[in-house]
Structures are given as structure tokens and as C-alpha cells.
Short mmCIF file of C-alpha atoms in Angstrom, two decimals:
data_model
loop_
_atom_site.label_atom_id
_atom_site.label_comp_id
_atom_site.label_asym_id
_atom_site.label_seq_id
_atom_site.Cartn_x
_atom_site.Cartn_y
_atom_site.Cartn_z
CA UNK A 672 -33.07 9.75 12.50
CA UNK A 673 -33.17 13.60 11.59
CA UNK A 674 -30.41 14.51 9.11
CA UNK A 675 -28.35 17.70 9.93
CA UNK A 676 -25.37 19.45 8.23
CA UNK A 677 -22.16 20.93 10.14
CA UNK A 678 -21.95 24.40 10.59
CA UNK A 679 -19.30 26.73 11.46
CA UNK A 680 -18.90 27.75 15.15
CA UNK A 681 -18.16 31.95 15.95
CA UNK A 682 -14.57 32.56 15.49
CA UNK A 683 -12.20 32.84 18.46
CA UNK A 684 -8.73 34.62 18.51
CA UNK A 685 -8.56 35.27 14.83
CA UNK A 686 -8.70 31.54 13.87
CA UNK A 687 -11.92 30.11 12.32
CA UNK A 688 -14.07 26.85 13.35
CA UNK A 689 -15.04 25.61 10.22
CA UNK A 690 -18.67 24.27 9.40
CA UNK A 691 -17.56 20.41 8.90
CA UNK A 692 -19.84 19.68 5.79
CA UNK A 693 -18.88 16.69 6.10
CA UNK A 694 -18.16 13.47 5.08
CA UNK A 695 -14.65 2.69 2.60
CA UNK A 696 -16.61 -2.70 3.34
CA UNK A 697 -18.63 -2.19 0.45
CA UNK A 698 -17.03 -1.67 -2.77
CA UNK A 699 -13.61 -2.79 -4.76
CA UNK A 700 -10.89 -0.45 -3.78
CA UNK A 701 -7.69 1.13 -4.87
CA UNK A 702 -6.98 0.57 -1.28
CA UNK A 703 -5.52 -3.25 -2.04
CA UNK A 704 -3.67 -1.42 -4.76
CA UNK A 705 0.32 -2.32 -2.86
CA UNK A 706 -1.10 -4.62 -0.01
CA UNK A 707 0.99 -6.03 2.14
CA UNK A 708 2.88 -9.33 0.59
CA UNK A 709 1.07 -12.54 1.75
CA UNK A 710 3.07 -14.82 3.72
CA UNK A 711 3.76 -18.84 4.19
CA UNK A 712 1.08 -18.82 6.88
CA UNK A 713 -1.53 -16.98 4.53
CA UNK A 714 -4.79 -18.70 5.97
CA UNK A 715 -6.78 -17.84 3.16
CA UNK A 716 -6.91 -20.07 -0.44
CA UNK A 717 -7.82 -19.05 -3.50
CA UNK A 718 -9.51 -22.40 -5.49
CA UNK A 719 -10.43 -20.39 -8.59
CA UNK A 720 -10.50 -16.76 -9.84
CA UNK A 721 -11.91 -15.41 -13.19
CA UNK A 722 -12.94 -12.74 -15.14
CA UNK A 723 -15.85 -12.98 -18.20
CA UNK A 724 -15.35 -11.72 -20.69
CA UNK A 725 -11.40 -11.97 -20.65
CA UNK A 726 -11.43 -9.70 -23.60
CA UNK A 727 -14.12 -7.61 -23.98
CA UNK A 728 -14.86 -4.43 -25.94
CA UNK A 729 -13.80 -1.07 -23.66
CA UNK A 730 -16.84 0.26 -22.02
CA UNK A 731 -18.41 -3.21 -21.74
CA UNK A 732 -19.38 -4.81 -18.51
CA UNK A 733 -16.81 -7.40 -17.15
CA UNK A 734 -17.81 -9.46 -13.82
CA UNK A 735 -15.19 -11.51 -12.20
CA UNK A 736 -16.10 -14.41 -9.74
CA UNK A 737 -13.36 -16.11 -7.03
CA UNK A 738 -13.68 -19.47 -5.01
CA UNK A 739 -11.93 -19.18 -2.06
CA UNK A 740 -11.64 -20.46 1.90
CA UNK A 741 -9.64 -20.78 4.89
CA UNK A 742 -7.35 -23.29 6.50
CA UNK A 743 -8.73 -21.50 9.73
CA UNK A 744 -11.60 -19.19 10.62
CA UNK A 745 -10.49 -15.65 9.34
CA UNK A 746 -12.55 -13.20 9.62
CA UNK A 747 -11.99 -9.78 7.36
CA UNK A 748 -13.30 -6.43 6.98
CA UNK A 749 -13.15 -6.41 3.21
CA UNK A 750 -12.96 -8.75 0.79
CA UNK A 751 -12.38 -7.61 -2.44
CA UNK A 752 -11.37 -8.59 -6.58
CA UNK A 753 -8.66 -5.99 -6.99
CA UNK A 754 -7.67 -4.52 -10.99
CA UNK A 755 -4.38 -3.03 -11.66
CA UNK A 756 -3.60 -1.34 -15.25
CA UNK A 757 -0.21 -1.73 -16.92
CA UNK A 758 0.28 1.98 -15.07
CA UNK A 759 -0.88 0.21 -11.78
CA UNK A 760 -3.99 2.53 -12.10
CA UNK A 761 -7.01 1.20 -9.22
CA UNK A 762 -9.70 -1.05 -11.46
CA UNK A 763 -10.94 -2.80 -8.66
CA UNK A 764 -14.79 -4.49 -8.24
CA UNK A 765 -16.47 -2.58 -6.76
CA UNK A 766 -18.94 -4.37 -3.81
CA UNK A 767 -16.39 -5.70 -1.74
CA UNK A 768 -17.82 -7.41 1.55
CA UNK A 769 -16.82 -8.16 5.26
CA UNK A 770 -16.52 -11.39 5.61
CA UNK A 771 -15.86 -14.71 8.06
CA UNK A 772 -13.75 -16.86 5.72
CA UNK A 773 -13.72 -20.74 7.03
CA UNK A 774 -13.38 -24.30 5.42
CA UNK A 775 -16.29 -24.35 3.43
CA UNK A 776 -15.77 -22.69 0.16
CA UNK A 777 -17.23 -19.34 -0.54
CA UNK A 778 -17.74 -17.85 -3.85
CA UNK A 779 -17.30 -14.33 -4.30
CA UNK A 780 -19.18 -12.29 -7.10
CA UNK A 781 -18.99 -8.60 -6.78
CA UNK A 782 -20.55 -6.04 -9.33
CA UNK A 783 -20.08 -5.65 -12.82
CA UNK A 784 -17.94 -2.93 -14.06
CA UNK A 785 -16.63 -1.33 -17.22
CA UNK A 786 -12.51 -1.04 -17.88
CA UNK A 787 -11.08 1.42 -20.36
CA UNK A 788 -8.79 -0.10 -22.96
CA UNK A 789 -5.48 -1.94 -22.23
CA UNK A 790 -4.43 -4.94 -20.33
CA UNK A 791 -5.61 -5.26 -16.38
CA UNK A 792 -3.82 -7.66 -13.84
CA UNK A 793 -6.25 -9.08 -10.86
CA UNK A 794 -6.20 -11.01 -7.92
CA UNK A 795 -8.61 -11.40 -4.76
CA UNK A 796 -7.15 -9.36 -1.82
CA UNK A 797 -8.86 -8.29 1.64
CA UNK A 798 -8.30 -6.16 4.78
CA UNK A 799 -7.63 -7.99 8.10
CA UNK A 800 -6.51 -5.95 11.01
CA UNK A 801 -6.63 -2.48 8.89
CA UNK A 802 -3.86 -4.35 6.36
CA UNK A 803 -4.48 -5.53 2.84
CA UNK A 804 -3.16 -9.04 1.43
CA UNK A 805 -2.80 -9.76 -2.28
CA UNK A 806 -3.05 -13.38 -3.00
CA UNK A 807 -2.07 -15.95 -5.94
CA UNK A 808 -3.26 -16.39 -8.71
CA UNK A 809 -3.09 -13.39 -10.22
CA UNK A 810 -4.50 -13.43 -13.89
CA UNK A 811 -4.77 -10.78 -16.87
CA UNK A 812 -7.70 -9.57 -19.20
CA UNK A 813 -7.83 -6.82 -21.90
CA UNK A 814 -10.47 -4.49 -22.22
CA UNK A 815 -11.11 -2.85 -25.77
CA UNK A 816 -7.87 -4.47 -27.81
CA UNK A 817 -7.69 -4.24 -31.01
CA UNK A 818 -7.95 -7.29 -33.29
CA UNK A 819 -4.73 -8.53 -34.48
CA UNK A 820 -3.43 -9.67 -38.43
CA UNK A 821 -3.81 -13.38 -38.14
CA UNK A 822 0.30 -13.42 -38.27
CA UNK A 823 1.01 -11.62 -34.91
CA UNK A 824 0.03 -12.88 -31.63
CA UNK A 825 -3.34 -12.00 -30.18
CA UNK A 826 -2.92 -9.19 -27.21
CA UNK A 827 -3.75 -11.31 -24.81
CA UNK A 828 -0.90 -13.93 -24.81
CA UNK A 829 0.52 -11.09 -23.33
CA UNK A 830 1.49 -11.26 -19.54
CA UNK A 831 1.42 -8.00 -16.98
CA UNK A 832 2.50 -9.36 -14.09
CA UNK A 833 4.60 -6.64 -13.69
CA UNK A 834 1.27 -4.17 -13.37
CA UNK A 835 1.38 -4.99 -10.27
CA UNK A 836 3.57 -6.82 -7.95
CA UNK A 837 2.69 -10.55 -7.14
CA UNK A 838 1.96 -11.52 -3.59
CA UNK A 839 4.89 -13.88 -2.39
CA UNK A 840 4.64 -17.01 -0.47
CA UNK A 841 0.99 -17.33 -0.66
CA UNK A 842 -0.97 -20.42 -0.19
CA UNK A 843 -1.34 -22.16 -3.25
CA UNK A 844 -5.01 -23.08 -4.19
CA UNK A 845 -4.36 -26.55 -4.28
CA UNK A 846 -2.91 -26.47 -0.49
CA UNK A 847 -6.15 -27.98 0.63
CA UNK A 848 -8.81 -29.55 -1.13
CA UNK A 849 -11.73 -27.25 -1.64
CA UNK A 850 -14.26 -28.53 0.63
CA UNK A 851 -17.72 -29.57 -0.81
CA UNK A 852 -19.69 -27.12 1.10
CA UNK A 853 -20.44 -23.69 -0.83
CA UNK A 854 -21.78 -21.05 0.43
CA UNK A 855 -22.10 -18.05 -1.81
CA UNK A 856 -21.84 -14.15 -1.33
CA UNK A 857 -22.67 -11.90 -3.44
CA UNK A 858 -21.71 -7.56 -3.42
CA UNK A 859 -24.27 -5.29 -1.85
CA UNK A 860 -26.73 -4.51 -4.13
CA UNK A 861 -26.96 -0.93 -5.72
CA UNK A 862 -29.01 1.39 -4.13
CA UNK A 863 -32.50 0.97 -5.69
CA UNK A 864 -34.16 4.45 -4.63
CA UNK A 865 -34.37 6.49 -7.22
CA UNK A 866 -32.87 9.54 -5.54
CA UNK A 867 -36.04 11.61 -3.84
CA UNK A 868 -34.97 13.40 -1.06
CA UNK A 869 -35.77 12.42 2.70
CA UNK A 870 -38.08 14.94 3.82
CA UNK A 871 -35.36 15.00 7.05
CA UNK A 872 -31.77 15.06 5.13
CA UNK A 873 -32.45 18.68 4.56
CA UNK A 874 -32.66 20.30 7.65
CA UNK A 875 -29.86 22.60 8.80
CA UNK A 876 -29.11 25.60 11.10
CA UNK A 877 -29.36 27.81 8.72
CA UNK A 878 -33.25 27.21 7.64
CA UNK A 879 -35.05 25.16 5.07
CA UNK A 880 -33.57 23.57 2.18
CA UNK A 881 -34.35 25.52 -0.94
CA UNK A 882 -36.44 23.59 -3.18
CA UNK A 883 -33.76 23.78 -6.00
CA UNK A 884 -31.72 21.17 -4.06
CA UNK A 885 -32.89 18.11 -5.86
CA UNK A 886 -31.71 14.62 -6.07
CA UNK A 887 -31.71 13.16 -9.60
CA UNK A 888 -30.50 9.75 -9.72
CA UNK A 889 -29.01 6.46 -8.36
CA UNK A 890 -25.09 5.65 -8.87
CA UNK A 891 -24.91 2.76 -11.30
CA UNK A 892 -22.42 0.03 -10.28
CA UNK A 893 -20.88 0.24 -13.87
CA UNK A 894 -19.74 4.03 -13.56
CA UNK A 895 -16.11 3.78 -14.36
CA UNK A 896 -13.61 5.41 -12.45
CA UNK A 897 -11.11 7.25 -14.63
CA UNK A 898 -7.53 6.11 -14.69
CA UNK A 899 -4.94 7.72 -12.18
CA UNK A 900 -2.35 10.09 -12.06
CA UNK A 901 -2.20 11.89 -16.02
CA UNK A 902 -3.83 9.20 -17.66
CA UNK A 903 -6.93 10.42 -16.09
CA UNK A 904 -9.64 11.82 -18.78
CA UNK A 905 -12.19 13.66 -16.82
CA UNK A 906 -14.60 13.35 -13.76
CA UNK A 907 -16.62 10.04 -13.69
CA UNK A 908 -20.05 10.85 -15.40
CA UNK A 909 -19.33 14.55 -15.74
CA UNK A 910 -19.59 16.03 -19.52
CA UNK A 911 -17.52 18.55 -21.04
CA UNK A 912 -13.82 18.52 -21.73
CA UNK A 913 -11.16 19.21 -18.61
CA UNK A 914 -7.22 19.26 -18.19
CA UNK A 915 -6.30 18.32 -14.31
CA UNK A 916 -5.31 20.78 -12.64
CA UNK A 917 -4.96 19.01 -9.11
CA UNK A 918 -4.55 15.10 -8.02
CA UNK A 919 -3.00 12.82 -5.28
CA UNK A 920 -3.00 9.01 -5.67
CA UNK A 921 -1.76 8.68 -2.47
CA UNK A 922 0.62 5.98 -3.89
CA UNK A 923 3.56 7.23 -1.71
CA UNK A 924 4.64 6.21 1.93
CA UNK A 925 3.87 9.44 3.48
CA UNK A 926 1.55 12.30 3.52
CA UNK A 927 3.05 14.74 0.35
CA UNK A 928 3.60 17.96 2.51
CA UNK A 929 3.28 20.17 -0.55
CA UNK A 930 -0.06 19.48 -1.01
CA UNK A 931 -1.80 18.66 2.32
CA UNK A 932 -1.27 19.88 6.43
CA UNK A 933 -1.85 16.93 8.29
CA UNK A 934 -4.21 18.55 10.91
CA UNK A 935 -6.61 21.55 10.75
CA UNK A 936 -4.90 24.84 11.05
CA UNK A 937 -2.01 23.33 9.55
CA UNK A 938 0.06 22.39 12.59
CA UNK A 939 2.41 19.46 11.39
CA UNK A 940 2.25 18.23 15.41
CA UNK A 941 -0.47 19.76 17.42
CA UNK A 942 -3.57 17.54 18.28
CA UNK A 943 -6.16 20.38 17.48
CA UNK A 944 -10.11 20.32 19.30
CA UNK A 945 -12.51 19.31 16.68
CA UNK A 946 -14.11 21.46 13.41
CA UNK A 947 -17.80 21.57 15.11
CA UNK A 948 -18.92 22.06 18.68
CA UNK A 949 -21.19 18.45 17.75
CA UNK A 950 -18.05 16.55 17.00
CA UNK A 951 -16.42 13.88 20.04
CA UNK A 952 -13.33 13.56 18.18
CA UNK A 953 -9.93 15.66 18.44
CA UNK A 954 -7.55 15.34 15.28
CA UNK A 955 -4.12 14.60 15.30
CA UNK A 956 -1.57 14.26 12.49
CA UNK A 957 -1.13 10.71 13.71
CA UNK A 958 -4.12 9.50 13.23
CA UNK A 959 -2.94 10.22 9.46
CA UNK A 960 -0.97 7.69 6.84
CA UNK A 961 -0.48 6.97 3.62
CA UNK A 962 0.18 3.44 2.91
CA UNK A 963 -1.20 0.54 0.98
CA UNK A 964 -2.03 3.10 -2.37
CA UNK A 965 -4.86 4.81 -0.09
CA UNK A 966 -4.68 7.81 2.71
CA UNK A 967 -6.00 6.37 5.63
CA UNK A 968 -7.97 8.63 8.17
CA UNK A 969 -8.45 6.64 11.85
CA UNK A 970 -10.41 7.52 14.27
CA UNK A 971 -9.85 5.50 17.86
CA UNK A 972 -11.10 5.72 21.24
CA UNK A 973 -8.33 7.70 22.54
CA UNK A 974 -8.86 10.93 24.63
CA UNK A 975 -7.63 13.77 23.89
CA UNK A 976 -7.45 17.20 26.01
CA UNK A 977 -7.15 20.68 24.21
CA UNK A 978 -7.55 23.78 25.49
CA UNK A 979 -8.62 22.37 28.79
CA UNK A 980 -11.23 19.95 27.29
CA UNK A 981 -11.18 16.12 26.83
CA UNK A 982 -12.68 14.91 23.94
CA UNK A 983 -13.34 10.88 24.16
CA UNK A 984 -11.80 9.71 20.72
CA UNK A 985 -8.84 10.64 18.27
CA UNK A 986 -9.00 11.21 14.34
CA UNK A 987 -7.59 12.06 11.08
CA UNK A 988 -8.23 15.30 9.35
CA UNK A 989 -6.02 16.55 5.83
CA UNK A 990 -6.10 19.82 4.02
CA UNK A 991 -4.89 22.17 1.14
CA UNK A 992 -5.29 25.46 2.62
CA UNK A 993 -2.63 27.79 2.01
CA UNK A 994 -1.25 25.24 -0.57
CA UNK A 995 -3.92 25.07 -3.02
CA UNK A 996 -7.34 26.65 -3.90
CA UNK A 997 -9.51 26.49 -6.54
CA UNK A 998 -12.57 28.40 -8.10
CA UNK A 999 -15.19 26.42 -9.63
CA UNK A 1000 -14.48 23.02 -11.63
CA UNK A 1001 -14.98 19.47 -10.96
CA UNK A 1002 -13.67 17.86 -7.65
CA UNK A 1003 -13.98 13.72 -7.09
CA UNK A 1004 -12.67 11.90 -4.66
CA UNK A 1005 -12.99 7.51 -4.24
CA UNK A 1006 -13.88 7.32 -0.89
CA UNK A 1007 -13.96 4.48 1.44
CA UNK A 1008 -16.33 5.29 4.65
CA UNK A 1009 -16.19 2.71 7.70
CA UNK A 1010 -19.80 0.44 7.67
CA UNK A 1011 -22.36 0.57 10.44
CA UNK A 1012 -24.62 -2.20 9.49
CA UNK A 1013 -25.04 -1.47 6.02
CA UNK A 1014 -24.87 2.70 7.01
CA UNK A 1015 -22.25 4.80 6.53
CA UNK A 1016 -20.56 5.12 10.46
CA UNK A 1017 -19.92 8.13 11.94
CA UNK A 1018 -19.03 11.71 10.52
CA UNK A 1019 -16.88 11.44 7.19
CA UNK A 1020 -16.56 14.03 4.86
CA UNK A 1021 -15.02 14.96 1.67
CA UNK A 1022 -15.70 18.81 1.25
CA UNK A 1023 -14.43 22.54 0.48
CA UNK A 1024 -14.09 25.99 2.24
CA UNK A 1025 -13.20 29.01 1.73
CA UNK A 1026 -11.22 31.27 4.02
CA UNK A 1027 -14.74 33.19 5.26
CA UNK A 1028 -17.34 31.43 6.49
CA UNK A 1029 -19.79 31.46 5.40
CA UNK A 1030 -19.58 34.38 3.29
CA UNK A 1031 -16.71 32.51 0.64
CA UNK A 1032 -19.00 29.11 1.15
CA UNK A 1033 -18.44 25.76 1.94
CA UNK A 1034 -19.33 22.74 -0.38
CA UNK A 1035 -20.32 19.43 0.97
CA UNK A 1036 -19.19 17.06 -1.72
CA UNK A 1037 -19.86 14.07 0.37
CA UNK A 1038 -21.09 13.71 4.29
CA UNK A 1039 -22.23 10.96 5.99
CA UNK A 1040 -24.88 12.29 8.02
CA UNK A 1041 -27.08 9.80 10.04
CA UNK A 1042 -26.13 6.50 8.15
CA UNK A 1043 -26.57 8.34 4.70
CA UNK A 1044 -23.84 10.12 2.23
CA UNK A 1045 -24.90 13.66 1.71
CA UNK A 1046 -24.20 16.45 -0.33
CA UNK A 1047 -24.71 20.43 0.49
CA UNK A 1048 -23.60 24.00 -0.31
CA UNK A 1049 -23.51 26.87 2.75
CA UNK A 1050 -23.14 30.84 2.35
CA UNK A 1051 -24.99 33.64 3.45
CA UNK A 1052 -28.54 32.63 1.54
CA UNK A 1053 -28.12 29.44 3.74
CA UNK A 1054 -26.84 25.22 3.03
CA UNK A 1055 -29.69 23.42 0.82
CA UNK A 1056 -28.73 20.38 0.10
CA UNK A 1057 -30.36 16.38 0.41
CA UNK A 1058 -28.91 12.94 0.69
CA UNK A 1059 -28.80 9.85 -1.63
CA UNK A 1060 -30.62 6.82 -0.64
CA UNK A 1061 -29.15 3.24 -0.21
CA UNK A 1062 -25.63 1.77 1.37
CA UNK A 1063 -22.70 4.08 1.02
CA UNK A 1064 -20.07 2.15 3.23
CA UNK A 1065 -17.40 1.04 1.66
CA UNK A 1066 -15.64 2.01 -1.39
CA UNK A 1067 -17.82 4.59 -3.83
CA UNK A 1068 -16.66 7.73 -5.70
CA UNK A 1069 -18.05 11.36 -5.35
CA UNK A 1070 -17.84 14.05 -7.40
CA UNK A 1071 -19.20 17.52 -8.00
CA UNK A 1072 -19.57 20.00 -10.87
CA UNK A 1073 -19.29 23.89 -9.30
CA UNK A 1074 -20.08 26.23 -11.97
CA UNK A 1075 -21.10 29.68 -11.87
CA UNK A 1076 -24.73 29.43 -10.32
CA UNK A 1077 -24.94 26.11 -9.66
CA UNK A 1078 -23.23 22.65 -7.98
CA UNK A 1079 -24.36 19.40 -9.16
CA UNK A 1080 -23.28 16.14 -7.74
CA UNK A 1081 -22.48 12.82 -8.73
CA UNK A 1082 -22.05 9.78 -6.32
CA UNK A 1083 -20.66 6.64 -8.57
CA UNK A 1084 -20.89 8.37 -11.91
CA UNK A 1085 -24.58 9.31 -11.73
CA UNK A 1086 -25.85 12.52 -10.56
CA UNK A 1087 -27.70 12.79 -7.80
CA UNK A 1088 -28.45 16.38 -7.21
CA UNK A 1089 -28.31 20.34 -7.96
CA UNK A 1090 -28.16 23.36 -6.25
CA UNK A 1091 -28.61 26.47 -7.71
CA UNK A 1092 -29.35 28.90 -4.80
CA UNK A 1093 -26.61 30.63 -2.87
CA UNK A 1094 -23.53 29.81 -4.91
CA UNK A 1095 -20.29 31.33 -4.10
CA UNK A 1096 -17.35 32.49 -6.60
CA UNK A 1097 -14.56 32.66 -3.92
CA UNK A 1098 -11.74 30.26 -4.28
CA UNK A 1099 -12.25 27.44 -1.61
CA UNK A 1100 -9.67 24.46 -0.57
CA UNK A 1101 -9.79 21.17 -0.04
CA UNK A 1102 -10.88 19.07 3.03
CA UNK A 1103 -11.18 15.26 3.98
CA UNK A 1104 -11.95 14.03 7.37
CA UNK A 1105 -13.22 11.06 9.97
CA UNK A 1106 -14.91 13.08 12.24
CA UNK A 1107 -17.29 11.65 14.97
CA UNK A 1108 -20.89 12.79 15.70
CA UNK A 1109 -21.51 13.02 19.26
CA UNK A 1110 -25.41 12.52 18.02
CA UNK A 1111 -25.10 9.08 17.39
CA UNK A 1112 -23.45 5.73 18.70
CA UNK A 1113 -19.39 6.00 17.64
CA UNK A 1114 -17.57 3.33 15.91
CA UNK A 1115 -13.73 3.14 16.72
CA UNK A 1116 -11.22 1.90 15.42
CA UNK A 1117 -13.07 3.25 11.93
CA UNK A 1118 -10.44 3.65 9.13
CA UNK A 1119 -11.70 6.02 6.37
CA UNK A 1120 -9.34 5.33 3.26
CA UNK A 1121 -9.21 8.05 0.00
CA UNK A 1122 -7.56 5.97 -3.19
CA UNK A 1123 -7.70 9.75 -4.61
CA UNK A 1124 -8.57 13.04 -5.18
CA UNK A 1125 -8.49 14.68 -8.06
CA UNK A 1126 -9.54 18.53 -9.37
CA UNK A 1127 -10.14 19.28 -13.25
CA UNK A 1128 -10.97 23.09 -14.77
CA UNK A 1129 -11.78 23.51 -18.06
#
């Protein structure tokens, strides 16, 4: 399947159609962060849940495992081991699965990660129906504590429940008897390519990739995610020292209006036609909600009619312009983009633009082009750019470095690619979308969820 990047129709009546260089299930999420409280007819049991080590050295790799099943067939779109922080920071495993939950007992092993320092709550939680459930237990571990005099007590006889709240009126585990039948799951593996570009994921309108667009890596399932909200230190994997200078947690009830419009040009109401003549979806503010610690972005079969034409489905767009820009720094989002198989579905996109195009440029932080999660950067020399290899549904974080001369990205921690040709020094705001690709097969209802985004300068 050839790989292609958004551009930017010709501009009509003053306002702009911007390129969409564009961009959760797979991997633990922030998106279970406040689930929705479990209830007395919670189908699903949790037999056993643990964490090894329980207190490990920060940095070092922790893997939790959880034996659960159902009192009925349930089937979910993500299953995941969620972490909260005594902030209620996101921690969770990452590799979180769909799965069909029944009597026989499934155990549940998703990757290995690393935890900064302090004390973590955690709990098994999934997504049914686009809504998360917490469930009992939920258990505590500390990550890098410090050892105690033999006379006070150890750290971890220390309880957090209050790191986040505990799911009420769940199903105990001992509500039924854990059947004798196992059947185990594991997380997706991590990709295993080691990063060469497809000789398709380059090709764009605007000409050949230039040669300096180079992928460099595979994301490592251990790349920690910084903490959120100020007690973040940096961009995952990037090097150097930053101060934030722009973040949403998306920990509220509602879209914060200061920071984002809810639609592209920044009509609060209007259901606007799509960023790129390629694109089957219309976007409409309510297609866009905050809830559950995550932004969710839904696109549905729903038609939509503007300016006199109908456009099959319905979706989410959010951005900062006219609220906040930026010139150069580091920009990361933790994405969760709706599965295909084990692709990436449709059109998301995590990305930048300035307020010419393509003259002020347009950086492609993260699309999912074709099944794969992409990266470019468009101006007037043209969009290089290349995609990194393996699974990319569900929940993963991307990042880039823009820097005078050059943009390098990193997908998980891990850099995957540079581009040093064609780089703009215009200040360029923020953009995250669900778009569909009327190039390939759609899949609706597809919620793409954003635990955060976050901008550093130094």
C-alpha cells in the first residue's frame, strides 16, 4: 500500500486548507486514569494482580501480571494494568490488548516498564463501549525508595489508595471460583524492524524524499513517559535540559477553551468540511470530549453536508491557533490511535502549522498513513519524511526535537528519524486530529484518545 503525506489544498476566500500531516488497543494508557466506577453487576473478576519487583530501584524494569475472567462473555476493546502516582500522574503498562473475556481464566502480562521514584497505585481496568472500568484490587509498589533506619517503617507499609480513587462495588475476586482453564495473553510485541525506511512511506506531492530523512531506531517498550502536569522533567528520550512551556493533561471534564478551538478555523459550533480534499470525514466540535483523564477524538459514520457537499462520516479535530504558538523545542504527545488488525486505522495525526503554508511549514510529528505511524516536515524545499515499522495502534508516545536546521523524532522514547532539509523558523501551532482517508477502507466508531500534550523550550 503506497504511503502518502497530506498536503495543503489552494486557499479559498482568505481562509487556508491546511496540509493534514497527519496523524490508542495496544498499549497501557492514561486513558483508564478516572474510569468510570465499576458497578454490582461488574462482569469481569479479578483472581490475582501483581507487580515484580514491588520495590525496585527507579529506572528498573517492573512487569505486572493479572488473572482475571468473566461471569459472562465480555468482550473489550482494551484491556489494560493501569499506574497512578501519589500526583495521579498516568504509569500505565503499556501493551494493552482487545480482548473476549469469558469463564476460563486469562492471564494478562503486558510489557515491562520503568517508574520514576515514589509510590504507584494499580489496578486492571479496560474499555467496553468507549468507557473505562477500574476494578478491585488495587495494590501499591515503590519505585526507587530509599532504604530506611531499621527503627522507622519501610516505605512500603505505606498505603496510596488515595492516588487514585478505588472502583466501588466491584466484583470481588473470590465471587466465582477461578475456573481451571487458562488461557494466556500476552502485549503485542515491540516492533522488531530496526527502523529502515519503506521505499513507499516517502512519497509525497511535493517530490522525493530527501535522503537526509532517515529512520534510526525502534521504540523500546521500557521508554518512560515523564510524569504529568509540573512534575514533568523533559521529553521522553530527548537530551538536554528544558522548562515546560506548554501542557494539557486533559484531566478536566471539558475541552480548556484557553488553550484549544474545538474545530478547525476555530468555530466553537460550526461542523467545518475536512483539512484535505483526500479526507471523507467533516469535523465537528461534538465529535470532541474530554473525559476519563484522556481527550477523545471520534470519528462515526454520520454525514455531514458543508458548503453544499456531503461527506459520509463525522470527526474530531482540536487546535491552538491564535492561542498558542511556538518556535522550535520539543513537542510529545501519548497518543492512542484506533487498531485495524494490528495497523494503525484510518488518518490520525498529531502535528504543527504555521499560519502560511507551506512557506511557515508544517511538521508531521505523528501520521498514520496506510496502517503505519509516520513522521514528516513540509515547506517550500518540499515534505521528506519516512515511517516507523511495526504496530502503532493503541497507546504509544511521540515526540519531536525542532531545532534550527533540523527535526528529529522519537516514537516511545527512541528516535526514529531526522530531517535536516527544508526546515522552517516560523512559529507554528498545535494540531491533533481523527481524520479519515478516503484511500482506504474506514473504521467508525474509531475513538482516538490523547492522555497529553506537552511543549518544552530550553
Amino acid at each position: 500500500m503506497a504511503k502518502h503525506s497530506k498536503h495543503r489544498r489552494s486557499t479559498t476566500g482568505g481562509r487556508r486548507f491546511l496540509s493534514l500531516g497527519i496523524a490508542l488497543a495496544a498499549t497501557g494508557t492514561g486513558a483508564a486514569a478516572w474510569a468510570m466506577p465499576s458497578t454490582s453487576t461488574e462482569p469481569v473478576v479479578v483472581d490475582s494482580i501483581s507487580v515484580t519487583p514491588t520495590g525496585s530501584a527507579a529506572g528498573s524494569p517492573v512487569t505486572a501480571t493479572a488473572k482475571l475472567h468473566a461471569t459472562r462473555q465480555t468482550a473489550v476493546q482494551a484491556l489494560t494494568i493501569a499506574v497512578r502516582s501519589a500526583s495521579g500522574a498516568h504509569y500505565d503498562f503499556r501493551g494493552a490488548i482487545p480482548a473476549t473475556l469469558t469463564s476460563s481464566q486469562l492471564t494478562f502480562t503486558p510489557e515491562s516498564r520503568t517508574f520514576p521514584a515514589g509510590t504507584y497505585t494499580y489496578f486492571v481496568a479496560y474499555e467496553s463501549a468507549n468507557r473505562w472500568h477500574n476494578l478491585s484490587p488495587v495494590n501499591t509498589f515503590t519505585s526507587g525508595a530509599p532504604s530506611a533506619p531499621a527503627s522507622s517503617p519501610s516505605p512500603t507499609a505505606t498505603g496510596t489508595a488515595t492516588a487514585s480513587p478505588s472502583p466501588t462495588a466491584t466484583a470481588s475476586a473470590t465471587a466465582t471460583p477461578p475456573p481451571t482453564a487458562t488461557a494466556t495473553a500476552t502485549a503485542k510485541p515491540s516492533p522488531t524492524a530496526t527502523g529502515t525506511p519503506s521505499p513507499t512511506a516517502t512519497a509525497t506531492a511535493t517530490g522525493t524524499p530527501s535522503p537526509t530523512a532517515t529512520a534510526t531506531g525502534t521504540p523500546s517498550p521500557t521508554a518512560t513517559p515523564t510524569a504529568t502536569g509540573g512534575a514533568s522533567a523533559g521529553p521522553v528520550g530527548v537530551p538536554g535540559a528544558w522548562h515546560q512551556v506548554f501542557a494539557d493533561e486533559f484531566n478536566g471534564s471539558s475541552l480548556d477553551a484557553a488553550k484549544w478551538n474545538p474545530n478547525w478555523f476555530g468555530c466553537s459550533t460550526c461542523t467545518t468540511q475536512p483539512v484535505n480534499s483526500q479526507e471523507s470525514a467533516a469535523y465537528s466540535p461534538s465529535q470532541v470530549a474530554v473525559n476519563g483523564g484522556s481527550l477523545h477524538l471520534t470519528a462515526v459514520q454520520k454525514p455531514a453536508t458543508v458548503n453544499g457537499k456531503t461527506y459520509p462520516y463525522t470527526s474530531g479535530l482540536i487546535n491552538t491557533n491564535g492561542k498558542a504558538q511556538f518556535t522550535y523545542g520539543a513537542f510529545e504527545a501519548r497518543i492512542y490511535l484506533p487498531p485495524s488488525g494490528s495497523q494503525v486505522a484510518n488518518w490520525p495525526a498529531f502535528w504543527t502549522d504555521g499560519q502560511s503554508w507551506p512557506t511557515d511549514g508544517e511538521m508531521d510529528v505523528m501520521e498514520g498513513l496506510g496502517g503505519d505511524a509516520c513522521y514528516h516536515f513540509h515547506s517550500d524545499a518540499g515534505g521528506p519524511g519516512s515511517c516507523a515499522h511495526g504496530d502503532f495502534s493503541g497507546w504509544h508516545t511521540y515526540g519531536a526535537e525542532w531545532a534550527p536546521g533540523s527535526v528529529t523524532y522519537y516514537y516511545d522514547g527512541v528516535k526514529v528519524g531526522q530531517i535536516t532539509t527544508g526546515i522552517t523558523s516560523a512559529p507554528m501551532y498545535l494540531i491533533l486530529n481523527n481524520a479519515v482517508d478516503s484511500k482506504y477502507p474506514a473504521v467508525a466508531p474509531a475513538d482516538m484518545q490523547v492522555d497529553y500534550v506537552r511543549v518544552w523550550q530550553h
